[in-house]
PDB file of C-alpha atoms in Angstrom:
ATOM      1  CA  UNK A 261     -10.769   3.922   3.675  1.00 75.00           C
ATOM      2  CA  UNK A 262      -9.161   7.175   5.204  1.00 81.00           C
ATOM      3  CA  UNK A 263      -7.431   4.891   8.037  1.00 83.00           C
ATOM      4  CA  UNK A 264      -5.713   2.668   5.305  1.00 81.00           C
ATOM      5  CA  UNK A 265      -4.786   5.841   3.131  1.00 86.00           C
ATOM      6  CA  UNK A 266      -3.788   7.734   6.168  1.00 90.00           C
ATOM      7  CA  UNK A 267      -1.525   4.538   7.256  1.00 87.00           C
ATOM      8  CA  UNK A 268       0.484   4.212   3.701  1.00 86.00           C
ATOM      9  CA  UNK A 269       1.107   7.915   3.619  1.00 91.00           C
ATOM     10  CA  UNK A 270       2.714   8.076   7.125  1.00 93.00           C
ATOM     11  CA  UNK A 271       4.633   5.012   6.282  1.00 89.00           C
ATOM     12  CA  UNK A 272       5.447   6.995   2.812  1.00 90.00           C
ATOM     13  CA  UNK A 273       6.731   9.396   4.774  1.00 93.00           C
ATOM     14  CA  UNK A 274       8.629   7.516   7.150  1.00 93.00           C
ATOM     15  CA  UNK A 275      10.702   5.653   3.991  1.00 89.00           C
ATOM     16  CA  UNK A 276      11.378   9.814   2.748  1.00 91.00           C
ATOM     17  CA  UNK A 277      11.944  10.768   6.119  1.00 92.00           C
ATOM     18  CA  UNK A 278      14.676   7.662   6.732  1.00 91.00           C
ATOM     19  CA  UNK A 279      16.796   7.654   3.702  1.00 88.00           C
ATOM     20  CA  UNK A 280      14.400   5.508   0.890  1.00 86.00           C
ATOM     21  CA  UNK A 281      14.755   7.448  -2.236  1.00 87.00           C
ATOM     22  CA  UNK A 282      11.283   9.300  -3.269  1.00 89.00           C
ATOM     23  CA  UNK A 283      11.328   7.246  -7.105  1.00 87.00           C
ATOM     24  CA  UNK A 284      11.368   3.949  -4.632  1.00 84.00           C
ATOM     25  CA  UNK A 285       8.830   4.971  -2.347  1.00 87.00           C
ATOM     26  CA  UNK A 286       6.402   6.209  -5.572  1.00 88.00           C
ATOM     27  CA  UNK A 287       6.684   2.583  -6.621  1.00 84.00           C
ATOM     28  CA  UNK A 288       4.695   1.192  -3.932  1.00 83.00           C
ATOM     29  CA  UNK A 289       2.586   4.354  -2.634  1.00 89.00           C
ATOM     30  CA  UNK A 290       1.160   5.147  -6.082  1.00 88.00           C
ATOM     31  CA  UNK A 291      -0.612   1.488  -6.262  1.00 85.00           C
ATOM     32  CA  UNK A 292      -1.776   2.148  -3.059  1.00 87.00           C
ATOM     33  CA  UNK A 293      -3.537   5.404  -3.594  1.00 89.00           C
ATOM     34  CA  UNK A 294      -5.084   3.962  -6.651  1.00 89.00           C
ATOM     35  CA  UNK A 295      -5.927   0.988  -5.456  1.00 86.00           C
ATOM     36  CA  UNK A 296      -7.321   1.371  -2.087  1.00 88.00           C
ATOM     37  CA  UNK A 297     -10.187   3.970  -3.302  1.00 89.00           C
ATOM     38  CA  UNK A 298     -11.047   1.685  -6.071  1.00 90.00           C
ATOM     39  CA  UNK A 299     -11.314  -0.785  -4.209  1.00 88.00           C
ATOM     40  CA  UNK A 300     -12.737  -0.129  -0.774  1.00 89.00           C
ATOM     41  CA  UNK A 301     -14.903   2.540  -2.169  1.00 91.00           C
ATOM     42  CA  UNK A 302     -17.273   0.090  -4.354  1.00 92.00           C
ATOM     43  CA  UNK A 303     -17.263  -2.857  -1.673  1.00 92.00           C
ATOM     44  CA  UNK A 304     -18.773  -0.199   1.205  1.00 91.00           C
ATOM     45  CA  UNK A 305     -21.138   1.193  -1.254  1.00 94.00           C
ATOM     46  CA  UNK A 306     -22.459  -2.577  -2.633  1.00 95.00           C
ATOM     47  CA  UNK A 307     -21.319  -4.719   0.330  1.00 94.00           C
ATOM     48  CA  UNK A 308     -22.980  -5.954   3.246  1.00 95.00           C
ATOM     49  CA  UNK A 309     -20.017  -4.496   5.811  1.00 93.00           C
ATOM     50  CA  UNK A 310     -18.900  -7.923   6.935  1.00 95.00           C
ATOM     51  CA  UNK A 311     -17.565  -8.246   3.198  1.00 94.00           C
ATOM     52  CA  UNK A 312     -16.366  -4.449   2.896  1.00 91.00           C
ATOM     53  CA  UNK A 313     -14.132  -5.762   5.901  1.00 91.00           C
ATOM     54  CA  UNK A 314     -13.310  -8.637   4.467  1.00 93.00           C
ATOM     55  CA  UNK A 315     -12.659  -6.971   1.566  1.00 91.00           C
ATOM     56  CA  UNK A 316     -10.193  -4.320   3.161  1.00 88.00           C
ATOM     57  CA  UNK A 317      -8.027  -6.753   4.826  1.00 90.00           C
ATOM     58  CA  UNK A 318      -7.881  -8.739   1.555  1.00 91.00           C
ATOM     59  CA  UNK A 319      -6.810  -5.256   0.410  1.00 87.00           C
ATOM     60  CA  UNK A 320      -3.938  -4.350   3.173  1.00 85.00           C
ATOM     61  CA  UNK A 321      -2.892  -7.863   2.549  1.00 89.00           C
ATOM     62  CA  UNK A 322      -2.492  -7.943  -1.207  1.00 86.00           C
ATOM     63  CA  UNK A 323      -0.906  -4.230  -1.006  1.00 82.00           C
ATOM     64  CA  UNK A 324       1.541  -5.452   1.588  1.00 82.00           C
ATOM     65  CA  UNK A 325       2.616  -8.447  -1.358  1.00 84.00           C
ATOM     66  CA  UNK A 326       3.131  -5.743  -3.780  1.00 77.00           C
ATOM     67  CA  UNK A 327       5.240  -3.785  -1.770  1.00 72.00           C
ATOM     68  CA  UNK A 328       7.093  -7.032  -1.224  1.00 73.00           C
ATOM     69  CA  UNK A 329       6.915  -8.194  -4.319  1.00 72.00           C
ATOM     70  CA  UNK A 330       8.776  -4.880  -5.937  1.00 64.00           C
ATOM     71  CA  UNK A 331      11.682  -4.747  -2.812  1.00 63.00           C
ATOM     72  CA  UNK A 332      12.530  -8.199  -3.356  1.00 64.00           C
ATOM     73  CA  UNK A 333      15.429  -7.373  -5.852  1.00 60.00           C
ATOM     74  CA  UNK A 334      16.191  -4.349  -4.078  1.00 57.00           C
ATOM     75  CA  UNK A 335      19.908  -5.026  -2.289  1.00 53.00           C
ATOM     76  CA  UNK A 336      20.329  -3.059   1.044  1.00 55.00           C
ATOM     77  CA  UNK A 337      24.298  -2.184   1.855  1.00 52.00           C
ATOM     78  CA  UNK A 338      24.590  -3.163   5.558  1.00 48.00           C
TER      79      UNK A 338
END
């Protein structure tokens, strides 16, 4: 749980660090501090681990639609 945390805060930082404005970057990094807790937290507690890893790349996957999911209107000047 700390690896996928620690991942979407560096890349959090990165977006800061490279220009993204911080109201864009809460959009996506909030879910994933919420999400990835509640989530992984239950399935390694309840889980056999061959479903708690299941269930975290179900979880990197479905956070990495959302962050998709909220750019897709977003219009990038080039």
């Amino acid at each position: 749980m700390g690896a996928v945390l620690a991942f979407y805060s560096a890349n959090a930082a990165i977006s800061t660090r490279y220009g993204d404005g911080l109201r864009y970057v809460l959009r996506w990094y909030v879910p994933c501090l919420v999400l990835t807790p509640g989530m992984l937290l239950p399935a390694a507690l309840l889980l056999p681990a061959w479903a708690a890893v299941g269930c975290a790349a179900a979880l990197v996957f479905l956070l990495a639609k959302l962050s998709r999911w909220r750019t897709r209107g977003r219009v990038v000047a080039g």
